[in-house]
Amino acid sequence: MIKNNSYLLFFRSFGWVILSLILCFLINNILVIGLDFPTFYNIFNNFDINSFLVLLLYIIGIFTPISFVLLSSSSSLRIDAKNLHHFNVYLIRAFFWTIIFTGLIDFIIAFMRVEKLLPFLFDDYLTRALGRSIFVGLYVHIPLIILGFVIAFFTRTLGFTWLALLIVVGELLIVISRFIFSYEQSFMGDLVRYWYAALFLYASAYTLYEDGHVRVDVFYASMKNKTKSFINAFGSVFLGASTCIAIIFFGLDGKRSIINSPILNFEVTQTGTVGMFIKYQMAGFLAIFAITMLIQFISYYFKSIADYRNEPIISDNNENN
């Protein structure tokens, strides 16, 4: 019994430590960008107070989840998996509302900017400011992102079906405006690409939970349940989670990385002011994809170990919310 409990604590600690260290890396990334702190692999090059704080951050990131697991030793892997999934659903739901609001508002601003309607509604300062991506990003997009997280707290739907419908409507409007009214602008295609990228990347984690990804079951289908559980746990960590960690690490490694650089510069497409100012967010989609997938992979890892150990299944009527 003691040996089994030790295994349980190890498996739980392993999963939570992975998530904790990724959280530390994300905090470290913010400190690198905003305050020129060193990254974790540079802390001993010039060991000073900043390096010490980064080292302390990662030490806390290791011992905090282990302490949490020890203090909640009566908890189970299935409870951990369920809590992680529900938190992940909230994150995905919040980002879903964010891209809905941001897409619609930025589309309207782009339309008024292209058609030179802004001077009729705003003064000269705001008219010029709405033509700069940094202003739109800071004073329009960020409040909409906050609004998305607030609304997601009170709603219980992911809305992927509605997002897919909006993409179809957007494409339909492009076809109608092009072939009937001979009118087409870059921001129209930008909106469809923006929503389609979000649909593909945001829905991936929930599709993993629903076991909706394509998998080749040549050998897997004929295996015993315990063997399947072992393969799922192994694959979740060493194939799924490791891929997500690689995306996060290389995508957010310093100010010039492929994700940080576009976000810091509020990068726009080559069409400039005639398009939407959302390209920098689409770079961030990759990080959101990796983070949500990592959380879901760890949840799947906990569930698979629980299946392997034949832990009792927890009924949850709201599990799909």
mmCIF file of C-alpha atoms in Angstrom:
data_model
loop_
_atom_site.group_PDB
_atom_site.id
_atom_site.type_symbol
_atom_site.label_atom_id
_atom_site.label_comp_id
_atom_site.label_asym_id
_atom_site.label_seq_id
_atom_site.Cartn_x
_atom_site.Cartn_y
_atom_site.Cartn_z
ATOM 1 C CA MET A 1 0.000 0.000 0.000
ATOM 2 C CA ILE A 2 2.807 2.386 0.898
ATOM 3 C CA LYS A 3 4.629 1.515 -2.311
ATOM 4 C CA ASN A 4 1.517 2.171 -4.393
ATOM 5 C CA ASN A 5 0.992 5.488 -2.636
ATOM 6 C CA SER A 6 4.607 6.442 -3.364
ATOM 7 C CA TYR A 7 4.085 5.723 -7.043
ATOM 8 C CA LEU A 8 0.936 7.851 -7.007
ATOM 9 C CA LEU A 9 2.789 10.778 -5.430
ATOM 10 C CA PHE A 10 5.588 10.422 -7.973
ATOM 11 C CA PHE A 11 3.274 10.406 -10.974
ATOM 12 C CA ARG A 12 1.308 13.401 -9.692
ATOM 13 C CA SER A 13 4.454 15.339 -8.790
ATOM 14 C CA PHE A 14 6.003 14.669 -12.200
ATOM 15 C CA GLY A 15 3.029 16.127 -14.065
ATOM 16 C CA TRP A 16 2.593 19.144 -11.816
ATOM 17 C CA VAL A 17 6.327 19.951 -11.858
ATOM 18 C CA ILE A 18 6.278 20.063 -15.676
ATOM 19 C CA LEU A 19 3.416 22.570 -15.656
ATOM 20 C CA SER A 20 4.998 24.581 -12.847
ATOM 21 C CA LEU A 21 8.336 24.896 -14.636
ATOM 22 C CA ILE A 22 6.576 26.008 -17.830
ATOM 23 C CA LEU A 23 4.751 28.661 -15.794
ATOM 24 C CA CYS A 24 8.133 29.760 -14.407
ATOM 25 C CA PHE A 25 9.497 29.936 -17.944
ATOM 26 C CA LEU A 26 6.588 32.138 -19.013
ATOM 27 C CA ILE A 27 7.165 34.449 -16.031
ATOM 28 C CA ASN A 28 10.867 34.460 -16.823
ATOM 29 C CA ASN A 29 10.027 35.344 -20.417
ATOM 30 C CA ILE A 30 8.056 38.401 -19.254
ATOM 31 C CA LEU A 31 10.976 39.454 -17.044
ATOM 32 C CA VAL A 32 13.404 39.016 -19.962
ATOM 33 C CA ILE A 33 11.252 41.167 -22.243
ATOM 34 C CA GLY A 34 10.251 43.842 -19.751
ATOM 35 C CA LEU A 35 13.207 44.106 -17.376
ATOM 36 C CA ASP A 36 16.127 42.471 -19.225
ATOM 37 C CA PHE A 37 16.403 39.594 -16.770
ATOM 38 C CA PRO A 38 18.588 36.644 -17.808
ATOM 39 C CA THR A 39 17.070 33.427 -19.114
ATOM 40 C CA PHE A 40 17.442 30.293 -16.987
ATOM 41 C CA TYR A 41 20.384 29.021 -19.057
ATOM 42 C CA ASN A 42 22.262 32.320 -18.682
ATOM 43 C CA ILE A 43 21.908 32.868 -14.944
ATOM 44 C CA PHE A 44 25.477 31.836 -14.134
ATOM 45 C CA ASN A 45 27.151 33.862 -16.892
ATOM 46 C CA ASN A 46 26.960 36.994 -14.757
ATOM 47 C CA PHE A 47 25.484 36.001 -11.425
ATOM 48 C CA ASP A 48 23.806 39.049 -9.862
ATOM 49 C CA ILE A 49 20.549 39.829 -8.067
ATOM 50 C CA ASN A 50 18.501 39.302 -11.228
ATOM 51 C CA SER A 51 20.122 35.933 -11.856
ATOM 52 C CA PHE A 52 19.483 34.968 -8.234
ATOM 53 C CA LEU A 53 15.792 35.873 -8.572
ATOM 54 C CA VAL A 54 15.484 33.766 -11.725
ATOM 55 C CA LEU A 55 17.196 30.826 -9.999
ATOM 56 C CA LEU A 56 14.893 31.265 -7.001
ATOM 57 C CA LEU A 57 11.881 31.328 -9.329
ATOM 58 C CA TYR A 58 12.725 27.925 -10.780
ATOM 59 C CA ILE A 59 13.553 26.442 -7.365
ATOM 60 C CA ILE A 60 10.125 27.535 -6.158
ATOM 61 C CA GLY A 61 8.698 26.100 -9.368
ATOM 62 C CA ILE A 62 10.053 22.680 -8.442
ATOM 63 C CA PHE A 63 9.257 22.525 -4.732
ATOM 64 C CA THR A 64 5.828 24.199 -4.774
ATOM 65 C CA PRO A 65 4.066 21.507 -6.846
ATOM 66 C CA ILE A 66 5.798 18.753 -4.877
ATOM 67 C CA SER A 67 4.576 20.345 -1.637
ATOM 68 C CA PHE A 68 1.099 20.658 -3.122
ATOM 69 C CA VAL A 69 1.057 16.958 -3.992
ATOM 70 C CA LEU A 70 2.277 15.956 -0.531
ATOM 71 C CA LEU A 71 -0.325 18.140 1.163
ATOM 72 C CA SER A 72 -3.082 16.728 -1.048
ATOM 73 C CA SER A 73 -1.941 13.111 -0.872
ATOM 74 C CA SER A 74 -5.545 11.966 -0.457
ATOM 75 C CA SER A 75 -6.407 13.332 -3.899
ATOM 76 C CA SER A 76 -6.381 11.133 -7.000
ATOM 77 C CA LEU A 77 -5.019 11.311 -10.512
ATOM 78 C CA ARG A 78 -8.534 11.554 -11.925
ATOM 79 C CA ILE A 79 -9.275 14.619 -9.796
ATOM 80 C CA ASP A 80 -6.061 16.245 -11.021
ATOM 81 C CA ALA A 81 -6.961 15.398 -14.610
ATOM 82 C CA LYS A 82 -10.479 16.803 -14.228
ATOM 83 C CA ASN A 83 -9.290 20.042 -12.585
ATOM 84 C CA LEU A 84 -6.666 20.604 -15.272
ATOM 85 C CA HIS A 85 -9.185 19.982 -18.034
ATOM 86 C CA HIS A 86 -11.721 22.404 -16.560
ATOM 87 C CA PHE A 87 -9.070 25.094 -16.186
ATOM 88 C CA ASN A 88 -7.987 24.485 -19.772
ATOM 89 C CA VAL A 89 -11.566 24.773 -20.995
ATOM 90 C CA TYR A 90 -11.807 28.163 -19.290
ATOM 91 C CA LEU A 91 -8.602 29.340 -20.981
ATOM 92 C CA ILE A 92 -9.783 28.197 -24.415
ATOM 93 C CA ARG A 93 -13.215 29.730 -23.844
ATOM 94 C CA ALA A 94 -11.619 33.047 -22.837
ATOM 95 C CA PHE A 95 -9.404 33.136 -25.925
ATOM 96 C CA PHE A 96 -12.428 32.235 -28.064
ATOM 97 C CA TRP A 97 -14.344 35.293 -26.858
ATOM 98 C CA THR A 98 -11.202 37.378 -27.237
ATOM 99 C CA ILE A 99 -10.762 36.610 -30.928
ATOM 100 C CA ILE A 100 -14.478 37.141 -31.592
ATOM 101 C CA PHE A 101 -14.446 40.635 -30.075
ATOM 102 C CA THR A 102 -11.029 41.563 -31.445
ATOM 103 C CA GLY A 103 -11.843 40.330 -34.937
ATOM 104 C CA LEU A 104 -15.126 42.220 -35.200
ATOM 105 C CA ILE A 105 -13.884 45.498 -33.703
ATOM 106 C CA ASP A 106 -10.601 45.500 -35.647
ATOM 107 C CA PHE A 107 -12.539 44.685 -38.835
ATOM 108 C CA ILE A 108 -14.779 47.702 -38.286
ATOM 109 C CA ILE A 109 -11.798 49.959 -37.562
ATOM 110 C CA ALA A 110 -9.978 48.701 -40.666
ATOM 111 C CA PHE A 111 -13.075 49.316 -42.810
ATOM 112 C CA MET A 112 -13.425 52.891 -41.529
ATOM 113 C CA ARG A 113 -9.687 53.467 -41.944
ATOM 114 C CA VAL A 114 -9.692 52.267 -45.564
ATOM 115 C CA GLU A 115 -12.849 54.153 -46.484
ATOM 116 C CA LYS A 116 -11.600 57.283 -44.653
ATOM 117 C CA LEU A 117 -14.566 57.379 -42.292
ATOM 118 C CA LEU A 118 -12.551 57.856 -39.098
ATOM 119 C CA PRO A 119 -12.334 61.689 -39.402
ATOM 120 C CA PHE A 120 -16.146 61.871 -39.297
ATOM 121 C CA LEU A 121 -16.251 60.116 -35.907
ATOM 122 C CA PHE A 122 -12.996 61.022 -34.157
ATOM 123 C CA ASP A 123 -10.663 63.995 -33.834
ATOM 124 C CA ASP A 124 -7.334 64.228 -35.666
ATOM 125 C CA TYR A 125 -5.364 62.618 -32.832
ATOM 126 C CA LEU A 126 -7.539 59.491 -32.624
ATOM 127 C CA THR A 127 -7.774 59.258 -36.411
ATOM 128 C CA ARG A 128 -3.994 59.122 -36.706
ATOM 129 C CA ALA A 129 -3.662 56.887 -33.633
ATOM 130 C CA LEU A 130 -6.080 54.300 -35.050
ATOM 131 C CA GLY A 131 -3.738 54.017 -38.015
ATOM 132 C CA ARG A 132 -0.914 52.748 -35.776
ATOM 133 C CA SER A 133 -0.855 49.135 -34.676
ATOM 134 C CA ILE A 134 0.767 49.845 -31.306
ATOM 135 C CA PHE A 135 -2.093 52.164 -30.306
ATOM 136 C CA VAL A 136 -4.775 49.750 -31.487
ATOM 137 C CA GLY A 137 -3.018 46.862 -29.757
ATOM 138 C CA LEU A 138 -2.621 48.622 -26.413
ATOM 139 C CA TYR A 139 -5.876 50.556 -26.179
ATOM 140 C CA VAL A 140 -8.298 48.454 -28.212
ATOM 141 C CA HIS A 141 -7.116 44.848 -28.274
ATOM 142 C CA ILE A 142 -5.933 44.500 -24.655
ATOM 143 C CA PRO A 143 -9.243 45.748 -23.155
ATOM 144 C CA LEU A 144 -11.068 43.319 -25.461
ATOM 145 C CA ILE A 145 -8.816 40.494 -24.251
ATOM 146 C CA ILE A 146 -9.679 41.337 -20.641
ATOM 147 C CA LEU A 147 -13.368 41.464 -21.561
ATOM 148 C CA GLY A 148 -13.064 38.010 -23.138
ATOM 149 C CA PHE A 149 -11.651 36.521 -19.938
ATOM 150 C CA VAL A 150 -14.406 38.124 -17.856
ATOM 151 C CA ILE A 151 -17.212 36.849 -20.103
ATOM 152 C CA ALA A 152 -15.638 33.379 -20.236
ATOM 153 C CA PHE A 153 -15.949 33.185 -16.448
ATOM 154 C CA PHE A 154 -19.737 33.467 -16.680
ATOM 155 C CA THR A 155 -20.376 31.357 -19.788
ATOM 156 C CA ARG A 156 -20.299 27.584 -20.204
ATOM 157 C CA THR A 157 -19.872 27.075 -23.926
ATOM 158 C CA LEU A 158 -16.765 26.867 -26.087
ATOM 159 C CA GLY A 159 -18.515 28.123 -29.216
ATOM 160 C CA PHE A 160 -16.367 26.382 -31.832
ATOM 161 C CA THR A 161 -19.490 25.687 -33.886
ATOM 162 C CA TRP A 162 -20.352 29.373 -33.914
ATOM 163 C CA LEU A 163 -16.798 30.309 -34.829
ATOM 164 C CA ALA A 164 -16.892 27.899 -37.760
ATOM 165 C CA LEU A 165 -20.198 29.466 -38.830
ATOM 166 C CA LEU A 166 -18.669 32.957 -38.632
ATOM 167 C CA ILE A 167 -15.802 31.828 -40.860
ATOM 168 C CA VAL A 168 -18.291 30.565 -43.448
ATOM 169 C CA VAL A 169 -20.232 33.843 -43.234
ATOM 170 C CA GLY A 170 -16.998 35.798 -43.671
ATOM 171 C CA GLU A 171 -16.079 33.818 -46.779
ATOM 172 C CA LEU A 172 -19.609 34.258 -48.129
ATOM 173 C CA LEU A 173 -19.408 38.037 -47.689
ATOM 174 C CA ILE A 174 -16.098 38.100 -49.564
ATOM 175 C CA VAL A 175 -17.643 36.201 -52.484
ATOM 176 C CA ILE A 176 -20.752 38.408 -52.573
ATOM 177 C CA SER A 177 -18.832 41.681 -52.313
ATOM 178 C CA ARG A 178 -16.275 40.604 -54.933
ATOM 179 C CA PHE A 179 -18.526 39.173 -57.627
ATOM 180 C CA ILE A 180 -21.668 41.265 -57.104
ATOM 181 C CA PHE A 181 -20.373 44.616 -55.893
ATOM 182 C CA SER A 182 -16.776 44.348 -57.229
ATOM 183 C CA TYR A 183 -15.492 45.342 -53.808
ATOM 184 C CA GLU A 184 -12.651 43.594 -52.009
ATOM 185 C CA GLN A 185 -10.177 44.776 -49.388
ATOM 186 C CA SER A 186 -7.297 43.092 -47.559
ATOM 187 C CA PHE A 187 -8.973 43.317 -44.167
ATOM 188 C CA MET A 188 -11.758 41.008 -45.349
ATOM 189 C CA GLY A 189 -9.354 38.144 -45.976
ATOM 190 C CA ASP A 190 -7.448 39.007 -42.793
ATOM 191 C CA LEU A 191 -10.547 38.399 -40.674
ATOM 192 C CA VAL A 192 -11.195 34.960 -42.176
ATOM 193 C CA ARG A 193 -7.547 33.890 -41.751
ATOM 194 C CA TYR A 194 -7.520 35.231 -38.196
ATOM 195 C CA TRP A 195 -10.603 33.267 -37.179
ATOM 196 C CA TYR A 196 -9.601 30.148 -39.073
ATOM 197 C CA ALA A 197 -6.165 30.079 -37.378
ATOM 198 C CA ALA A 198 -7.853 30.454 -33.992
ATOM 199 C CA LEU A 199 -10.352 27.691 -34.772
ATOM 200 C CA PHE A 200 -7.601 25.267 -35.792
ATOM 201 C CA LEU A 201 -5.189 26.016 -32.941
ATOM 202 C CA TYR A 202 -7.589 26.693 -30.062
ATOM 203 C CA ALA A 203 -9.793 23.674 -30.741
ATOM 204 C CA SER A 204 -6.853 21.251 -30.788
ATOM 205 C CA ALA A 205 -6.689 20.782 -27.015
ATOM 206 C CA TYR A 206 -10.418 20.142 -26.692
ATOM 207 C CA THR A 207 -10.279 17.769 -29.657
ATOM 208 C CA LEU A 208 -7.579 15.842 -27.780
ATOM 209 C CA TYR A 209 -9.890 15.590 -24.779
ATOM 210 C CA GLU A 210 -12.710 14.302 -26.998
ATOM 211 C CA ASP A 211 -10.239 11.840 -28.630
ATOM 212 C CA GLY A 212 -11.094 13.385 -31.986
ATOM 213 C CA HIS A 213 -7.590 13.541 -33.481
ATOM 214 C CA VAL A 214 -6.761 11.089 -36.247
ATOM 215 C CA ARG A 215 -4.791 8.126 -34.935
ATOM 216 C CA VAL A 216 -3.577 4.967 -36.644
ATOM 217 C CA ASP A 217 -4.836 1.950 -34.673
ATOM 218 C CA VAL A 218 -3.038 -0.829 -36.517
ATOM 219 C CA PHE A 219 -1.635 -2.322 -33.311
ATOM 220 C CA TYR A 220 -3.241 -0.134 -30.639
ATOM 221 C CA ALA A 221 -6.821 -1.334 -31.175
ATOM 222 C CA SER A 222 -5.990 -4.959 -30.349
ATOM 223 C CA MET A 223 -4.030 -4.202 -27.168
ATOM 224 C CA LYS A 224 -5.238 -4.739 -23.613
ATOM 225 C CA ASN A 225 -6.618 -1.785 -21.701
ATOM 226 C CA LYS A 226 -3.613 -1.584 -19.373
ATOM 227 C CA THR A 227 -1.249 -1.590 -22.352
ATOM 228 C CA LYS A 228 -3.278 1.163 -24.004
ATOM 229 C CA SER A 229 -3.146 3.195 -20.793
ATOM 230 C CA PHE A 230 0.628 2.793 -20.577
ATOM 231 C CA ILE A 231 1.092 3.856 -24.217
ATOM 232 C CA ASN A 232 -1.213 6.851 -23.728
ATOM 233 C CA ALA A 233 0.675 7.976 -20.617
ATOM 234 C CA PHE A 234 4.066 7.517 -22.268
ATOM 235 C CA GLY A 235 2.993 9.234 -25.483
ATOM 236 C CA SER A 236 1.354 12.126 -23.621
ATOM 237 C CA VAL A 237 4.621 13.031 -21.884
ATOM 238 C CA PHE A 238 7.417 12.018 -24.218
ATOM 239 C CA LEU A 239 5.726 12.811 -27.534
ATOM 240 C CA GLY A 240 2.912 15.278 -26.876
ATOM 241 C CA ALA A 241 4.170 17.320 -23.919
ATOM 242 C CA SER A 242 7.773 17.371 -25.187
ATOM 243 C CA THR A 243 6.624 18.817 -28.529
ATOM 244 C CA CYS A 244 4.627 21.534 -26.772
ATOM 245 C CA ILE A 245 7.579 22.363 -24.515
ATOM 246 C CA ALA A 246 9.849 22.677 -27.567
ATOM 247 C CA ILE A 247 7.393 25.098 -29.207
ATOM 248 C CA ILE A 248 7.169 27.195 -26.039
ATOM 249 C CA PHE A 249 10.920 27.217 -25.461
ATOM 250 C CA PHE A 250 12.042 28.103 -28.985
ATOM 251 C CA GLY A 251 9.086 30.373 -29.670
ATOM 252 C CA LEU A 252 9.594 32.463 -26.533
ATOM 253 C CA ASP A 253 13.374 32.320 -26.212
ATOM 254 C CA GLY A 254 14.325 35.992 -26.008
ATOM 255 C CA LYS A 255 13.130 39.208 -27.600
ATOM 256 C CA ARG A 256 14.008 38.109 -31.137
ATOM 257 C CA SER A 257 12.220 34.774 -31.019
ATOM 258 C CA ILE A 258 9.552 33.915 -33.580
ATOM 259 C CA ILE A 259 6.694 34.596 -31.140
ATOM 260 C CA ASN A 260 8.057 37.376 -28.943
ATOM 261 C CA SER A 261 9.355 39.561 -31.760
ATOM 262 C CA PRO A 262 6.035 40.047 -33.635
ATOM 263 C CA ILE A 263 4.161 40.653 -30.377
ATOM 264 C CA LEU A 264 6.653 43.228 -29.096
ATOM 265 C CA ASN A 265 6.525 45.118 -32.401
ATOM 266 C CA PHE A 266 2.736 44.749 -32.867
ATOM 267 C CA GLU A 267 3.621 43.399 -36.291
ATOM 268 C CA VAL A 268 1.176 43.907 -39.154
ATOM 269 C CA THR A 269 0.934 42.372 -42.618
ATOM 270 C CA GLN A 270 2.615 43.863 -45.692
ATOM 271 C CA THR A 271 -0.692 45.487 -46.634
ATOM 272 C CA GLY A 272 -0.112 47.952 -43.791
ATOM 273 C CA THR A 273 -2.988 50.245 -42.828
ATOM 274 C CA VAL A 274 -5.389 48.737 -45.382
ATOM 275 C CA GLY A 275 -5.421 45.457 -43.435
ATOM 276 C CA MET A 276 -6.272 44.418 -39.895
ATOM 277 C CA PHE A 277 -3.744 44.873 -37.093
ATOM 278 C CA ILE A 278 -3.915 41.293 -35.867
ATOM 279 C CA LYS A 279 -0.828 39.586 -37.306
ATOM 280 C CA TYR A 280 1.063 39.858 -34.002
ATOM 281 C CA GLN A 281 -1.792 38.009 -32.277
ATOM 282 C CA MET A 282 -1.594 35.209 -34.814
ATOM 283 C CA ALA A 283 2.042 34.708 -33.752
ATOM 284 C CA GLY A 284 0.781 34.439 -30.187
ATOM 285 C CA PHE A 285 -1.728 31.788 -31.281
ATOM 286 C CA LEU A 286 1.175 29.346 -31.557
ATOM 287 C CA ALA A 287 2.129 29.880 -27.909
ATOM 288 C CA ILE A 288 -1.502 29.564 -26.807
ATOM 289 C CA PHE A 289 -1.799 26.357 -28.811
ATOM 290 C CA ALA A 290 1.301 24.888 -27.163
ATOM 291 C CA ILE A 291 0.253 25.921 -23.645
ATOM 292 C CA THR A 292 -3.311 24.607 -23.886
ATOM 293 C CA MET A 293 -2.148 21.401 -25.551
ATOM 294 C CA LEU A 294 0.498 20.909 -22.845
ATOM 295 C CA ILE A 295 -2.100 21.289 -20.098
ATOM 296 C CA GLN A 296 -4.374 18.829 -21.866
ATOM 297 C CA PHE A 297 -1.549 16.344 -22.430
ATOM 298 C CA ILE A 298 -0.709 16.402 -18.713
ATOM 299 C CA SER A 299 -4.398 15.934 -17.920
ATOM 300 C CA TYR A 300 -4.454 13.002 -20.356
ATOM 301 C CA TYR A 301 -1.294 11.637 -18.706
ATOM 302 C CA PHE A 302 -2.974 11.724 -15.283
ATOM 303 C CA LYS A 303 -6.081 10.036 -16.681
ATOM 304 C CA SER A 304 -4.034 7.330 -18.415
ATOM 305 C CA ILE A 305 -2.069 6.511 -15.260
ATOM 306 C CA ALA A 306 -5.365 6.358 -13.374
ATOM 307 C CA ASP A 307 -6.706 3.921 -15.972
ATOM 308 C CA TYR A 308 -3.563 1.826 -15.652
ATOM 309 C CA ARG A 309 -3.986 1.746 -11.860
ATOM 310 C CA ASN A 310 -7.721 0.977 -12.211
ATOM 311 C CA GLU A 311 -8.712 4.001 -10.164
ATOM 312 C CA PRO A 312 -12.509 4.429 -9.846
ATOM 313 C CA ILE A 313 -14.057 6.723 -12.462
ATOM 314 C CA ILE A 314 -15.351 10.065 -11.184
ATOM 315 C CA SER A 315 -18.773 11.007 -12.513
ATOM 316 C CA ASP A 316 -19.094 14.637 -13.514
ATOM 317 C CA ASN A 317 -22.267 15.843 -15.170
ATOM 318 C CA ASN A 318 -20.592 19.086 -16.174
ATOM 319 C CA GLU A 319 -17.433 17.528 -17.570
ATOM 320 C CA ASN A 320 -18.016 18.860 -21.093
ATOM 321 C CA ASN A 321 -18.516 22.436 -19.894
#
